[in-house]
Amino acid sequence: MISAARTGPRLTALVALFLASAAAAQPSTVHKTTLQDTPFPPPVYHTATVRTVVDPGGEVAPHTHPGVEMGYVLEGHAVLNVAGQPPRTLAAGDSFSIPPRTVHSVGNAGPGALTVVSTYVVETGLPIASPAP
């Protein structure tokens, strides 16, 4: 028989493990689709165009790119956070540019989906995006 003193910590550990597993299993609120990826201008750079859809309440976590990002909001409302700048509200029809290696994030600030199309010009062989340090 297990004593009550030993059951509490075991139950707490089991609940924590269950909650961590459930959080990891939840679907992402950010959906990315690469529309184009081509070596341009070769051989040093490649250019990619990506459609990002952020579900209501979702956020693209802080990250950087090894090159410039030029984006256009197709639908929805967003708050763009760029290191060293005040938050910027964006809506359908707005565009933005992020300098290379600049930490930034974007959150869906509207009731519906946020859809952004971005073009990245990055060094060949490097990932398009990396989590912020």
mmCIF file of C-alpha atoms in Angstrom:
data_model
loop_
_atom_site.group_PDB
_atom_site.id
_atom_site.type_symbol
_atom_site.label_atom_id
_atom_site.label_comp_id
_atom_site.label_asym_id
_atom_site.label_seq_id
_atom_site.Cartn_x
_atom_site.Cartn_y
_atom_site.Cartn_z
ATOM 1 C CA MET A 1 0.000 0.000 0.000
ATOM 2 C CA ILE A 2 1.254 3.506 -0.861
ATOM 3 C CA SER A 3 1.233 6.021 1.943
ATOM 4 C CA ALA A 4 -0.558 9.356 1.612
ATOM 5 C CA ALA A 5 2.758 11.198 2.071
ATOM 6 C CA ARG A 6 4.184 9.502 -1.022
ATOM 7 C CA THR A 7 0.998 9.742 -3.110
ATOM 8 C CA GLY A 8 0.882 13.569 -3.177
ATOM 9 C CA PRO A 9 4.260 14.090 -4.910
ATOM 10 C CA ARG A 10 3.612 11.226 -7.326
ATOM 11 C CA LEU A 11 0.185 12.562 -8.231
ATOM 12 C CA THR A 12 1.611 16.074 -8.696
ATOM 13 C CA ALA A 13 4.347 14.715 -10.978
ATOM 14 C CA LEU A 14 1.802 12.696 -12.968
ATOM 15 C CA VAL A 15 -0.503 15.703 -13.428
ATOM 16 C CA ALA A 16 2.448 17.889 -14.496
ATOM 17 C CA LEU A 17 3.515 15.254 -17.035
ATOM 18 C CA PHE A 18 -0.043 14.998 -18.387
ATOM 19 C CA LEU A 19 -0.383 18.787 -18.728
ATOM 20 C CA ALA A 20 2.993 19.078 -20.476
ATOM 21 C CA SER A 21 1.999 16.312 -22.905
ATOM 22 C CA ALA A 22 -1.368 17.928 -23.603
ATOM 23 C CA ALA A 23 0.261 21.308 -24.243
ATOM 24 C CA ALA A 24 2.746 19.749 -26.651
ATOM 25 C CA ALA A 25 -0.058 17.938 -28.495
ATOM 26 C CA GLN A 26 -2.166 21.046 -29.068
ATOM 27 C CA PRO A 27 -2.296 22.134 -32.701
ATOM 28 C CA SER A 28 -0.295 25.163 -33.746
ATOM 29 C CA THR A 29 -2.081 28.459 -34.306
ATOM 30 C CA VAL A 30 0.442 29.387 -37.029
ATOM 31 C CA HIS A 31 0.292 27.760 -40.474
ATOM 32 C CA LYS A 32 3.038 28.406 -43.044
ATOM 33 C CA THR A 33 3.042 27.502 -46.734
ATOM 34 C CA THR A 34 6.076 28.085 -48.949
ATOM 35 C CA LEU A 35 4.785 29.464 -52.243
ATOM 36 C CA GLN A 36 8.146 29.874 -53.994
ATOM 37 C CA ASP A 37 11.804 29.235 -53.199
ATOM 38 C CA THR A 38 14.461 30.002 -55.760
ATOM 39 C CA PRO A 39 18.196 30.735 -55.815
ATOM 40 C CA PHE A 40 18.188 34.479 -56.419
ATOM 41 C CA PRO A 41 20.478 36.256 -56.647
ATOM 42 C CA PRO A 42 22.689 33.180 -56.942
ATOM 43 C CA PRO A 43 24.943 31.799 -55.657
ATOM 44 C CA VAL A 44 25.006 33.673 -52.330
ATOM 45 C CA TYR A 45 21.272 34.212 -51.716
ATOM 46 C CA HIS A 46 17.931 32.558 -52.201
ATOM 47 C CA THR A 47 14.509 34.165 -52.185
ATOM 48 C CA ALA A 48 11.424 32.565 -50.653
ATOM 49 C CA THR A 49 7.814 33.685 -50.602
ATOM 50 C CA VAL A 50 5.742 32.296 -47.725
ATOM 51 C CA ARG A 51 2.060 32.587 -46.814
ATOM 52 C CA THR A 52 1.494 32.630 -43.052
ATOM 53 C CA VAL A 53 -1.968 32.199 -41.549
ATOM 54 C CA VAL A 54 -2.352 32.936 -37.826
ATOM 55 C CA ASP A 55 -5.512 31.723 -36.129
ATOM 56 C CA PRO A 56 -7.466 34.106 -33.870
ATOM 57 C CA GLY A 57 -5.519 34.675 -30.670
ATOM 58 C CA GLY A 58 -2.367 33.156 -32.181
ATOM 59 C CA GLU A 59 1.114 34.593 -32.358
ATOM 60 C CA VAL A 60 4.274 34.031 -34.364
ATOM 61 C CA ALA A 61 6.836 33.801 -31.539
ATOM 62 C CA PRO A 62 9.860 36.143 -31.459
ATOM 63 C CA HIS A 63 12.358 35.160 -34.145
ATOM 64 C CA THR A 64 14.940 36.485 -36.613
ATOM 65 C CA HIS A 65 15.823 36.042 -40.290
ATOM 66 C CA PRO A 66 19.341 36.035 -41.772
ATOM 67 C CA GLY A 67 18.127 38.465 -44.445
ATOM 68 C CA VAL A 68 15.389 40.978 -45.096
ATOM 69 C CA GLU A 69 11.676 40.155 -44.769
ATOM 70 C CA MET A 70 9.160 42.150 -46.798
ATOM 71 C CA GLY A 71 5.553 41.413 -45.857
ATOM 72 C CA TYR A 72 2.033 42.265 -46.940
ATOM 73 C CA VAL A 73 -1.142 41.712 -44.892
ATOM 74 C CA LEU A 74 -3.776 40.035 -47.079
ATOM 75 C CA GLU A 75 -6.490 39.791 -44.419
ATOM 76 C CA GLY A 76 -7.032 40.396 -40.743
ATOM 77 C CA HIS A 77 -5.498 42.607 -38.083
ATOM 78 C CA ALA A 78 -2.080 42.252 -36.496
ATOM 79 C CA VAL A 79 0.240 43.749 -33.945
ATOM 80 C CA LEU A 80 3.839 43.700 -35.160
ATOM 81 C CA ASN A 81 6.529 43.894 -32.489
ATOM 82 C CA VAL A 82 10.040 44.782 -33.704
ATOM 83 C CA ALA A 83 12.966 45.140 -31.299
ATOM 84 C CA GLY A 84 13.672 48.801 -30.558
ATOM 85 C CA GLN A 85 10.375 50.029 -32.038
ATOM 86 C CA PRO A 86 6.914 50.618 -30.559
ATOM 87 C CA PRO A 87 4.287 47.981 -31.455
ATOM 88 C CA ARG A 88 2.715 48.602 -34.854
ATOM 89 C CA THR A 89 -0.903 47.828 -35.732
ATOM 90 C CA LEU A 90 -1.406 46.390 -39.222
ATOM 91 C CA ALA A 91 -4.537 45.615 -41.252
ATOM 92 C CA ALA A 92 -5.325 44.191 -44.682
ATOM 93 C CA GLY A 93 -3.460 46.196 -47.312
ATOM 94 C CA ASP A 94 -0.589 47.229 -45.028
ATOM 95 C CA SER A 95 3.007 46.235 -45.678
ATOM 96 C CA PHE A 96 6.133 46.052 -43.555
ATOM 97 C CA SER A 97 9.850 45.346 -43.771
ATOM 98 C CA ILE A 98 12.088 43.720 -41.165
ATOM 99 C CA PRO A 99 15.860 44.259 -41.322
ATOM 100 C CA PRO A 100 18.122 41.193 -41.209
ATOM 101 C CA ARG A 101 18.777 39.586 -37.794
ATOM 102 C CA THR A 102 16.181 41.779 -36.035
ATOM 103 C CA VAL A 103 14.049 40.134 -33.354
ATOM 104 C CA HIS A 104 10.353 40.479 -34.111
ATOM 105 C CA SER A 105 6.975 38.794 -33.584
ATOM 106 C CA VAL A 106 3.441 39.235 -34.833
ATOM 107 C CA GLY A 107 0.145 38.485 -33.126
ATOM 108 C CA ASN A 108 -3.352 38.164 -34.519
ATOM 109 C CA ALA A 109 -5.283 41.115 -33.091
ATOM 110 C CA GLY A 110 -8.575 40.470 -34.863
ATOM 111 C CA PRO A 111 -11.541 38.115 -34.576
ATOM 112 C CA GLY A 112 -10.718 36.191 -37.770
ATOM 113 C CA ALA A 113 -7.653 34.686 -39.390
ATOM 114 C CA LEU A 114 -4.600 36.836 -40.093
ATOM 115 C CA THR A 115 -2.988 36.106 -43.471
ATOM 116 C CA VAL A 116 0.400 37.567 -44.381
ATOM 117 C CA VAL A 117 2.528 36.969 -47.471
ATOM 118 C CA SER A 118 6.239 37.580 -46.920
ATOM 119 C CA THR A 119 9.231 37.469 -49.207
ATOM 120 C CA TYR A 120 12.611 36.660 -47.671
ATOM 121 C CA VAL A 121 16.004 37.203 -49.272
ATOM 122 C CA VAL A 122 18.438 35.150 -47.203
ATOM 123 C CA GLU A 123 21.876 33.629 -47.473
ATOM 124 C CA THR A 124 21.909 30.223 -49.152
ATOM 125 C CA GLY A 125 22.234 27.377 -46.673
ATOM 126 C CA LEU A 126 20.801 29.300 -43.714
ATOM 127 C CA PRO A 127 17.302 28.704 -42.334
ATOM 128 C CA ILE A 128 14.706 31.297 -43.292
ATOM 129 C CA ALA A 129 13.864 31.874 -39.618
ATOM 130 C CA SER A 130 15.379 31.065 -36.226
ATOM 131 C CA PRO A 131 13.860 31.447 -32.733
ATOM 132 C CA ALA A 132 15.005 34.621 -30.971
ATOM 133 C CA PRO A 133 17.982 34.070 -28.703
#
